Coordinates of C-alpha atoms in Angstrom, one line a residue:
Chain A
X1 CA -13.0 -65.9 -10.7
X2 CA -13.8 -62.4 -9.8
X3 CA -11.3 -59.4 -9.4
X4 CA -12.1 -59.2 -6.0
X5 CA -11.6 -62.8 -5.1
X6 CA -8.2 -62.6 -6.9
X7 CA -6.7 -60.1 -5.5
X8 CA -7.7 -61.6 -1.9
X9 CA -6.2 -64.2 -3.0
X10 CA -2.7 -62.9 -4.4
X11 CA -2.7 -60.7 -0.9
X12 CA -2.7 -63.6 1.1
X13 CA -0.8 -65.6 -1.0
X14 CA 2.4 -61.9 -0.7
X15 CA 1.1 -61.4 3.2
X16 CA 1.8 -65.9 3.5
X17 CA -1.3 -66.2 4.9
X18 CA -2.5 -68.5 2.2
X19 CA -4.1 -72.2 3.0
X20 CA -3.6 -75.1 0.6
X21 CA -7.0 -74.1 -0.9
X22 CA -6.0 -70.8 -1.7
X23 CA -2.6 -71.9 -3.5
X24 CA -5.5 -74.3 -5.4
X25 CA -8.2 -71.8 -6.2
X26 CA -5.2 -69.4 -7.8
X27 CA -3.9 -72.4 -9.7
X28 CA -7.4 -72.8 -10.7
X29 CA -7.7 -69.1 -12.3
X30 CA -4.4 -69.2 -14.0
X31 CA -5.4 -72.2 -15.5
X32 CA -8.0 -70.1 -17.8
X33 CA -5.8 -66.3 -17.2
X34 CA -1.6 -67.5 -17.3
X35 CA -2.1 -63.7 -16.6
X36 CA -2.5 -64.5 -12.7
X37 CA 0.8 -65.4 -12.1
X38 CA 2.6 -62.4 -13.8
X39 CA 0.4 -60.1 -11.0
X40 CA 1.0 -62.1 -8.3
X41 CA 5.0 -61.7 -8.7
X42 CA 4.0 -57.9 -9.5
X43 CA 2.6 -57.8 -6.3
X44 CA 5.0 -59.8 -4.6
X45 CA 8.1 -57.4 -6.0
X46 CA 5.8 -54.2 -5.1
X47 CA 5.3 -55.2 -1.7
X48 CA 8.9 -56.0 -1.3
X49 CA 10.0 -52.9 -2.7
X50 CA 7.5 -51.1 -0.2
X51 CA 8.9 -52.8 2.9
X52 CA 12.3 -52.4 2.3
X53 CA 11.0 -48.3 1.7
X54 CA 9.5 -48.4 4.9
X55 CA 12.0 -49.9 6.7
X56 CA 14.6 -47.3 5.9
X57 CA 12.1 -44.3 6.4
X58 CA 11.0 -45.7 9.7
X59 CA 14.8 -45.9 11.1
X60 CA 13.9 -42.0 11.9
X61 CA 11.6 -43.7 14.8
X62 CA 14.9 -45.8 16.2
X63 CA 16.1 -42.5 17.3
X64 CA 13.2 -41.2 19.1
X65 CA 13.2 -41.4 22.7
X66 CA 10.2 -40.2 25.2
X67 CA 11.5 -37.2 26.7
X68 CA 14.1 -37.3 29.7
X69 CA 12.8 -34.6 31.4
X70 CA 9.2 -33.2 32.0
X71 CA 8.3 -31.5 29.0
X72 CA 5.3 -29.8 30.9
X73 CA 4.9 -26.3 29.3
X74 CA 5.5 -23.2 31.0
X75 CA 2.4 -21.5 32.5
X76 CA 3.4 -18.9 29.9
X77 CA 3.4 -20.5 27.1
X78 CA -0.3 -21.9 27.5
X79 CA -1.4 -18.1 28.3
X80 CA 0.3 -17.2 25.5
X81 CA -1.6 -19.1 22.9
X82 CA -4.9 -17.9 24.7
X83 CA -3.9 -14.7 24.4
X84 CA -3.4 -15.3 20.5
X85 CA -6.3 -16.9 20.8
X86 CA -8.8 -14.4 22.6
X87 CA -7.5 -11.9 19.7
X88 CA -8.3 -13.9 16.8
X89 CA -11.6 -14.2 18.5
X90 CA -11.6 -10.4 18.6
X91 CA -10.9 -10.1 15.4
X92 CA -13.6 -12.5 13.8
X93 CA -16.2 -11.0 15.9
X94 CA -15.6 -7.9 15.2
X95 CA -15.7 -6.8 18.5
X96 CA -12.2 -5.2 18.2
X97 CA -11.2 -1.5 18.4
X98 CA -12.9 0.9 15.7
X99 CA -10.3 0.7 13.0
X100 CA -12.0 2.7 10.2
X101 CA -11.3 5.9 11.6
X102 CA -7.9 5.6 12.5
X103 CA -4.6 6.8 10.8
X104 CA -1.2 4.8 11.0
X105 CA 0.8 6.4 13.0
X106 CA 4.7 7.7 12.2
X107 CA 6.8 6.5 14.4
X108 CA 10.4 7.8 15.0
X109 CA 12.2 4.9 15.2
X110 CA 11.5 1.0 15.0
X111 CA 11.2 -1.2 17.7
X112 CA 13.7 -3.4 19.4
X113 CA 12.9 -6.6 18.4
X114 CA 13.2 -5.6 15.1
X115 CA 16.2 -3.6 15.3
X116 CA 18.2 -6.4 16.9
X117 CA 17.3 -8.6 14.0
X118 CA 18.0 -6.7 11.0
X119 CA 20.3 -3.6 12.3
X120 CA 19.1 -0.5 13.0
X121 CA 18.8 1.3 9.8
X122 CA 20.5 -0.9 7.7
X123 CA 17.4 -1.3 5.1
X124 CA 15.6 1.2 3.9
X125 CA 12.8 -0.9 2.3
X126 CA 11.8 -1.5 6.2
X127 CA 8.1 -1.0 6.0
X128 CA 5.8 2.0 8.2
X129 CA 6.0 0.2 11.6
X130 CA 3.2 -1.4 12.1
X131 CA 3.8 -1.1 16.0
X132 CA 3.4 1.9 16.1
X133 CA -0.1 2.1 14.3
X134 CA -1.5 -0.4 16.6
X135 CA -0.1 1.5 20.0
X136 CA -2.2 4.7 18.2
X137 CA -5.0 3.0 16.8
X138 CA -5.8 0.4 20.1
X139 CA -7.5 1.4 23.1
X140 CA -5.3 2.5 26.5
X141 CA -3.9 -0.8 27.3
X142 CA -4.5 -2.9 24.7
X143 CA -0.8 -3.0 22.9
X144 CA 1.9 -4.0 25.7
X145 CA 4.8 -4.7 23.8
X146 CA 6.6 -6.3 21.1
X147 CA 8.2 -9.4 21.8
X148 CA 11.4 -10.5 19.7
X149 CA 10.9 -11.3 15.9
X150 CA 11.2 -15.5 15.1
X151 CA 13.4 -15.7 12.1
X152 CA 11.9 -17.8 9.3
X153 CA 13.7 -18.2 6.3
X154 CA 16.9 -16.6 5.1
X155 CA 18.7 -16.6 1.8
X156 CA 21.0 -14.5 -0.6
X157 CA 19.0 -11.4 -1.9
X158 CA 18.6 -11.5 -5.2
X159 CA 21.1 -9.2 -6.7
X160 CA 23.6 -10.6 -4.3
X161 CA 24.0 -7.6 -2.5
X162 CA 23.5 -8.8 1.1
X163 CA 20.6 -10.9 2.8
X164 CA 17.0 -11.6 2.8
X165 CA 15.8 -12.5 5.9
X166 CA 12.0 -13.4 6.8
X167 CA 10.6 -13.1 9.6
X168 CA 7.3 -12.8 11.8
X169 CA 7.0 -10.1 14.2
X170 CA 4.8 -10.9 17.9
X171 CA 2.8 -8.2 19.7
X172 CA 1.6 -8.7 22.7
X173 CA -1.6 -7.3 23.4
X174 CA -4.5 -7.5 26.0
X175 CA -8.5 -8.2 25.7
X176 CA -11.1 -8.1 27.4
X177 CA -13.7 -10.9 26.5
X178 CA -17.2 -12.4 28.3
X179 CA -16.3 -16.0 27.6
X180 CA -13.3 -17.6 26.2
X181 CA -13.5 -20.9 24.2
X182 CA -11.0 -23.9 23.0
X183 CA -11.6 -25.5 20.0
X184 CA -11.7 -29.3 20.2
X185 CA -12.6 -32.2 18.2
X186 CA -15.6 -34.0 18.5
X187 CA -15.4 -38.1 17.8
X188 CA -16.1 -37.4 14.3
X189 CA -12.9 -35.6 13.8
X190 CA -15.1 -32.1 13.6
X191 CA -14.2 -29.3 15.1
X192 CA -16.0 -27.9 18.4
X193 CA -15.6 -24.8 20.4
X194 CA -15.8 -25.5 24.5
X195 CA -16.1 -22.7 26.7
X196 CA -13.1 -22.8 29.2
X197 CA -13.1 -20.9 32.8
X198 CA -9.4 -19.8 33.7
X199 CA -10.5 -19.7 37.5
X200 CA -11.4 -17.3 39.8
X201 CA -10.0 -13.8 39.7
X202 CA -6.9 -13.2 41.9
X203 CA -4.9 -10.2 42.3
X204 CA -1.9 -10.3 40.9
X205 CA 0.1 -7.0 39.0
X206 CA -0.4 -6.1 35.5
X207 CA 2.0 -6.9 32.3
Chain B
X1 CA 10.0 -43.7 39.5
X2 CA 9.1 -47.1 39.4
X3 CA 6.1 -49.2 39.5
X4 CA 5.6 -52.7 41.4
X5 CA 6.3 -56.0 40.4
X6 CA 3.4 -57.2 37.9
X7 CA 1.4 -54.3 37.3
X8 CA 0.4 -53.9 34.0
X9 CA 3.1 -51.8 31.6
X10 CA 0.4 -49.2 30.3
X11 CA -0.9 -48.4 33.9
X12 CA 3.0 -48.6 35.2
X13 CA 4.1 -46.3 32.4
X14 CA 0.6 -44.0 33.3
X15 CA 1.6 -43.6 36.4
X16 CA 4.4 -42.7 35.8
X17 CA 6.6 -45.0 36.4
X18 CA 9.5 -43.4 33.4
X19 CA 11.2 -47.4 32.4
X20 CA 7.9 -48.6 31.9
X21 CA 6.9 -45.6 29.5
X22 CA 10.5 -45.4 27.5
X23 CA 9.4 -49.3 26.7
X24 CA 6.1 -48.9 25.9
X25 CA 7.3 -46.5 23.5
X26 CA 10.2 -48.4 22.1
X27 CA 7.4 -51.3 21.9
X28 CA 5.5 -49.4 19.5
X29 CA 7.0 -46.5 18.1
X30 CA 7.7 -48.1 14.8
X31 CA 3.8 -48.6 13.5
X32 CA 3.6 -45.0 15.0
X33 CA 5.8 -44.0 12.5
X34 CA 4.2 -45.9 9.7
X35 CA 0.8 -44.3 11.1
X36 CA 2.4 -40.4 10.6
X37 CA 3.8 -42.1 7.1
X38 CA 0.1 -42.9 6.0
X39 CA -1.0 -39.0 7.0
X40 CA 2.5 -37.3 6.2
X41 CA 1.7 -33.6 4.9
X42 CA 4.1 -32.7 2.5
X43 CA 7.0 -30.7 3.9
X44 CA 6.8 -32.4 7.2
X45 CA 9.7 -34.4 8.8
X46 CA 8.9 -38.2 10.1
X47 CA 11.1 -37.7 13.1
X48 CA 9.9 -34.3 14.4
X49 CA 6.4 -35.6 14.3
X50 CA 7.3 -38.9 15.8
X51 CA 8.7 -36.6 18.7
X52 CA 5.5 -34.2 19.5
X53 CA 4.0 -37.5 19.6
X54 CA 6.1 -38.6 22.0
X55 CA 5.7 -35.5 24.0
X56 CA 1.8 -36.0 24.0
X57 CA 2.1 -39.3 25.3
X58 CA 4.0 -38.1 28.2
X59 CA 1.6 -35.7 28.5
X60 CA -1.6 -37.6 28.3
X61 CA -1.1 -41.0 28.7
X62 CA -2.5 -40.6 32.6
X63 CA -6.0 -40.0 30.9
X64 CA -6.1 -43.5 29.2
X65 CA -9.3 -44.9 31.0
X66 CA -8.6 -48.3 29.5
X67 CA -5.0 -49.6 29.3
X68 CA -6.3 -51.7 26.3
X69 CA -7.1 -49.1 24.3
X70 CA -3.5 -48.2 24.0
X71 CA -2.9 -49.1 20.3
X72 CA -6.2 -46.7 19.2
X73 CA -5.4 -44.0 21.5
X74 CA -1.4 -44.0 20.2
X75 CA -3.2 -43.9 16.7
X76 CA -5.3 -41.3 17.3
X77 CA -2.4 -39.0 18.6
X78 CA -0.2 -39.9 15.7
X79 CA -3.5 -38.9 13.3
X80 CA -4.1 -35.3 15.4
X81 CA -0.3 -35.0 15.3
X82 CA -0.1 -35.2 11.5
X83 CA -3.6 -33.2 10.8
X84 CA -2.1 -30.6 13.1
X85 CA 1.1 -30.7 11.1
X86 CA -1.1 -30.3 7.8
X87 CA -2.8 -27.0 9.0
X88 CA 0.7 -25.4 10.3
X89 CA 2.4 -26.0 7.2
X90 CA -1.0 -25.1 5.3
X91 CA -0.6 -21.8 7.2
X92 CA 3.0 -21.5 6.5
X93 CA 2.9 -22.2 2.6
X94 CA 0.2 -19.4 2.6
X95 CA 2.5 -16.7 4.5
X96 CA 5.3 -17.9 2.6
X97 CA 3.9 -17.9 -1.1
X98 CA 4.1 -14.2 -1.4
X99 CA 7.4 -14.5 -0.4
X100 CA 8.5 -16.9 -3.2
X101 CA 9.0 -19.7 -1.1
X102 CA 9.2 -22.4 -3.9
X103 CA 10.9 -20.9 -6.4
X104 CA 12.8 -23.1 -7.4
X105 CA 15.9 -23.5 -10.3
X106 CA 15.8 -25.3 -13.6
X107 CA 15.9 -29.4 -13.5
X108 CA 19.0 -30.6 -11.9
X109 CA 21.1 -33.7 -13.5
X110 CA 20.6 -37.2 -11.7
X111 CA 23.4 -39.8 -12.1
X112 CA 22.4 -43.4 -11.9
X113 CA 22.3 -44.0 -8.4
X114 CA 20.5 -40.9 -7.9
X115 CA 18.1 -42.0 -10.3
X116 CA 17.6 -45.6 -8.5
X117 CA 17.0 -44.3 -4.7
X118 CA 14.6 -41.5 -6.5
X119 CA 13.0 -44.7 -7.7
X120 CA 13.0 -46.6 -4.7
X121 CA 11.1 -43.5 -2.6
X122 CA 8.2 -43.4 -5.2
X123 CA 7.1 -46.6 -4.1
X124 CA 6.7 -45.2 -1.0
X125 CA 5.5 -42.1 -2.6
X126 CA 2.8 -44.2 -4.5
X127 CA 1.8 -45.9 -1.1
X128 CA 1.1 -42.8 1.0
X129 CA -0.9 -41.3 -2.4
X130 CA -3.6 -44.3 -2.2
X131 CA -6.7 -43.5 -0.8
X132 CA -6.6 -43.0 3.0
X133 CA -8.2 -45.9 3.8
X134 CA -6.2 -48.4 2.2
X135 CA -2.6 -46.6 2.7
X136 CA -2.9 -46.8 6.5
X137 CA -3.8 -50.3 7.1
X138 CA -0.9 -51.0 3.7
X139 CA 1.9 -49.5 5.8
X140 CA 1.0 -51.1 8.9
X141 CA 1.4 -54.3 7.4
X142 CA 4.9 -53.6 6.3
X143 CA 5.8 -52.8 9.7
X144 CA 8.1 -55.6 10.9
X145 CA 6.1 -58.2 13.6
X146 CA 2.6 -56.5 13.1
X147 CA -0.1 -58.9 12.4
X148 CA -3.4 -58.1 10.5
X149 CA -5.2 -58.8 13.7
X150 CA -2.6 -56.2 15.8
X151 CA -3.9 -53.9 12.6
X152 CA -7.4 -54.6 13.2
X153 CA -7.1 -53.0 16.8
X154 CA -4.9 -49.9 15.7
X155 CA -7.9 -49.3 13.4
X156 CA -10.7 -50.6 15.2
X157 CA -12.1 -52.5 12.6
X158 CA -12.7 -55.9 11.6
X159 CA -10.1 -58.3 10.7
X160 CA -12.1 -59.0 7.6
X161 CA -12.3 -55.6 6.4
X162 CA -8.3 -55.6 6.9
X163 CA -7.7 -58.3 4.5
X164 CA -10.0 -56.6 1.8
X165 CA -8.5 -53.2 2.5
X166 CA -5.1 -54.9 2.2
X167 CA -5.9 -56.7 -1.1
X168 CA -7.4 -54.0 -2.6
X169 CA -4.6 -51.3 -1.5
X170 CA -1.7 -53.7 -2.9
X171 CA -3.9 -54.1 -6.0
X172 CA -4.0 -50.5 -6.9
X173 CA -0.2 -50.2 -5.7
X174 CA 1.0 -52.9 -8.5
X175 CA -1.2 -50.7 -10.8
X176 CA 0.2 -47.6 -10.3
X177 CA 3.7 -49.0 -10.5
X178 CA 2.6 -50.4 -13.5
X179 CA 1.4 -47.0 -14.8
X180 CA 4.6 -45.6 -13.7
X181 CA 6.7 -47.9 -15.0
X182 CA 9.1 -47.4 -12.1
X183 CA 10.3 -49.7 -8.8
X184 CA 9.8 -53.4 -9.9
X185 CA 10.2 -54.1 -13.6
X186 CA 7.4 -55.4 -15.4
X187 CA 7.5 -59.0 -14.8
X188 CA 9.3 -61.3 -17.5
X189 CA 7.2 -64.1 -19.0
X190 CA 4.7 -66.0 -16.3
X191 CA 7.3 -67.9 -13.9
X192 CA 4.6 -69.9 -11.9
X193 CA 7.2 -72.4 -10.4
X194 CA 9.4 -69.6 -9.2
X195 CA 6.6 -67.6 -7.6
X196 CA 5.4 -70.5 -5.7
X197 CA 9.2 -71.5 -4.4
X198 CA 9.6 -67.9 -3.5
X199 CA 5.9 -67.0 -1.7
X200 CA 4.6 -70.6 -0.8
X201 CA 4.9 -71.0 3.8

């Protein structure tokens, strides 16, 4: 008997799927390979072993509930990964503000997001800020603001003098693009960019 | 919200109707799970997954054409869900690296029972590391109530190609336990009499 036919067989024998015939054609192969019947309990103890695994990881998905209320996402929050984006887009095409001839900026003091996160002058390893380069080194406009830092990770500093915190800082900013585009993916699993239209103009006031 | 008498559960719960869609979920949120098990990054939680899942099929399941079509279209949310998982944490573990995310101290002392459930995850471990093909439809099995023909729709294959994709994943499972030398011992002498009493219908 083949490898292949044998372990069909032992499968349907764990899965108890198995006919009459199948029980027979096993019997059959042990006959010449005693072998046979030390992998089919393998199997059968493995695929025991496996359920009773899976059973307890998948009492996680007891708990899990469809959402009581909408969980439509703000307006916002959509514009806000287009704006992220549109800039990413910037960036990769190159079509971004004229870096090379710009110099970071000093800037008197840091801005608030970051302030309210670590205290206002508490670390002196705070880097240049880099909010302040971009407001020099982007066209009229282009920087808005800076929205407040997302705290990461946080754990004892090293020489246990304090804390070190991680975090990611957000900027807002604002382009100006021909054609925006969402990347999808095709049936294949592959990803496609799609042109998206975000309407027709209306009035409405500035950030 | 609630839809009438006799219409279909898929195209209640798409309509909105909020009872119908809590037990279409309940119905099926278990092979969902075992789905986001087969395509698990590492790093990334069962249960928050299992809930953006959730989310997107509150979100979506009004553009389900074909009510029939459920089980695929659940998969193939549970599939973006996890690949989507993959690239955050992908992103993450590359901001993070230069921070020393990772570093980790020296080995840490296991007592017995440690030991054991450490054991008892690397069959699962072993599972989810089999070749994608075969770890999906191996899992899916396991789920309680799930037939290899329910299977065959999730996948949208053959129920033929199930059954060799089955045999052949629990074949390289034994083997890699075997390697391993963990989970189920290596089998005392051939006991054919008490493999048939405990496997024979």
């Amino acid at each position: 008997m083949s490898s292949v036919a044998e372990e069909i067989l032992i499968s349907r024998i764990v899965d108890g799927n198995a006919a009459p015939a199948d029980w027979s054609a096993l019997a059959a192969a042990a006959a010449s390979d005693p072998e046979v019947w030390a992998r089919l309990a393998r199997t059968g103890e493995a695929q025991n072993a496996l359920r009773a695994q899976l059973e307890r990881a998948l009492e996680a998905a007891d708990c899990v509930e469809i959402p009581a209320a909408s969980s439509r996402r703000p307006r916002w929050s959509i514009w806000t990964g287009w704006a992220a984006a549109a800039a990413l887009a910037l960036a990769w095409l190159g079509i971004g503000w004229n870096r090379g001839d710009r110099v970071p900026a000093e800037s008197p003091a840091g801005p608030a997001g970051f302030d309210q996160l670590a205290g206002a002058g508490s670390d002196p390893t705070t880097p240049a800020e880099p909010a302040g380069f971009l407001r020099e080194g982007a066209p009229p406009g282009h920087f808005l603001e800076e929205l407040p830092a997302v705290m990461v990770d946080a754990r004892p500093a090293s020489d246990g003098n304090g804390q070190e915190v991680y975090y990611i800082r957000r900027l807002l900013e604002r382009a100006r693009v021909d054609q925006m585009y969402q990347v999808n993916r095709n049936e294949l699993g592959q990803p496609v960019a799609v042109p998206v239209s975000t309407g027709p103009a209306v009035p409405r006031p500035p950030l | 919200m609630t839809a009438p008498k006799g219409q279909d559960p898929v195209a209640a719960a798409a309509a909105g109707d909020r009872e119908a869609l809590a037990s279409l979920w309940r119905e099926h949120r278990r092979w969902v799970g075992a789905v986001l098990l087969a395509h698990l990054p590492p790093g990334a939680d069962l249960e928050d997954l299992l809930q953006e899942v959730a989310i997107a099929v509150v979100q979506h399941l009004k553009e389900l054409r074909e009510p029939e079509k459920l089980r695929p279209w659940l998969r193939s949310v549970a599939v973006n869900t996890a690949a989507s998982a993959a690239r955050k944490e992908e992103v993450r573990r590359r901001v993070l690296r230069p921070l020393g995310e990772g570093e980790q101290g020296g080995p840490v002392a296991q007592d017995g029972r440690q030991e054991q459930a450490a054991d008892a995850r690397r069959v699962l471990e072993m599972a989810q590391n089999l070749p994608t093909d075969y770890r999906e439809p191996l899992l899916l099995r396991c789920v309680q109530g799930l037939s290899q023909r329910s299977i065959a729709e999730v996948l949208g294959m053959p129920e033929t190609t199930v059954e060799t994709r089955l045999a052949r994943a629990r074949r390289l499972l034994r083997e890699a336990l075997e390697r391993d030398q963990v989970g189920p011992a290596p089998s005392a002498p051939p006991q054919p009499a008490a493999a048939l009493t405990r496997m024979q219908p």
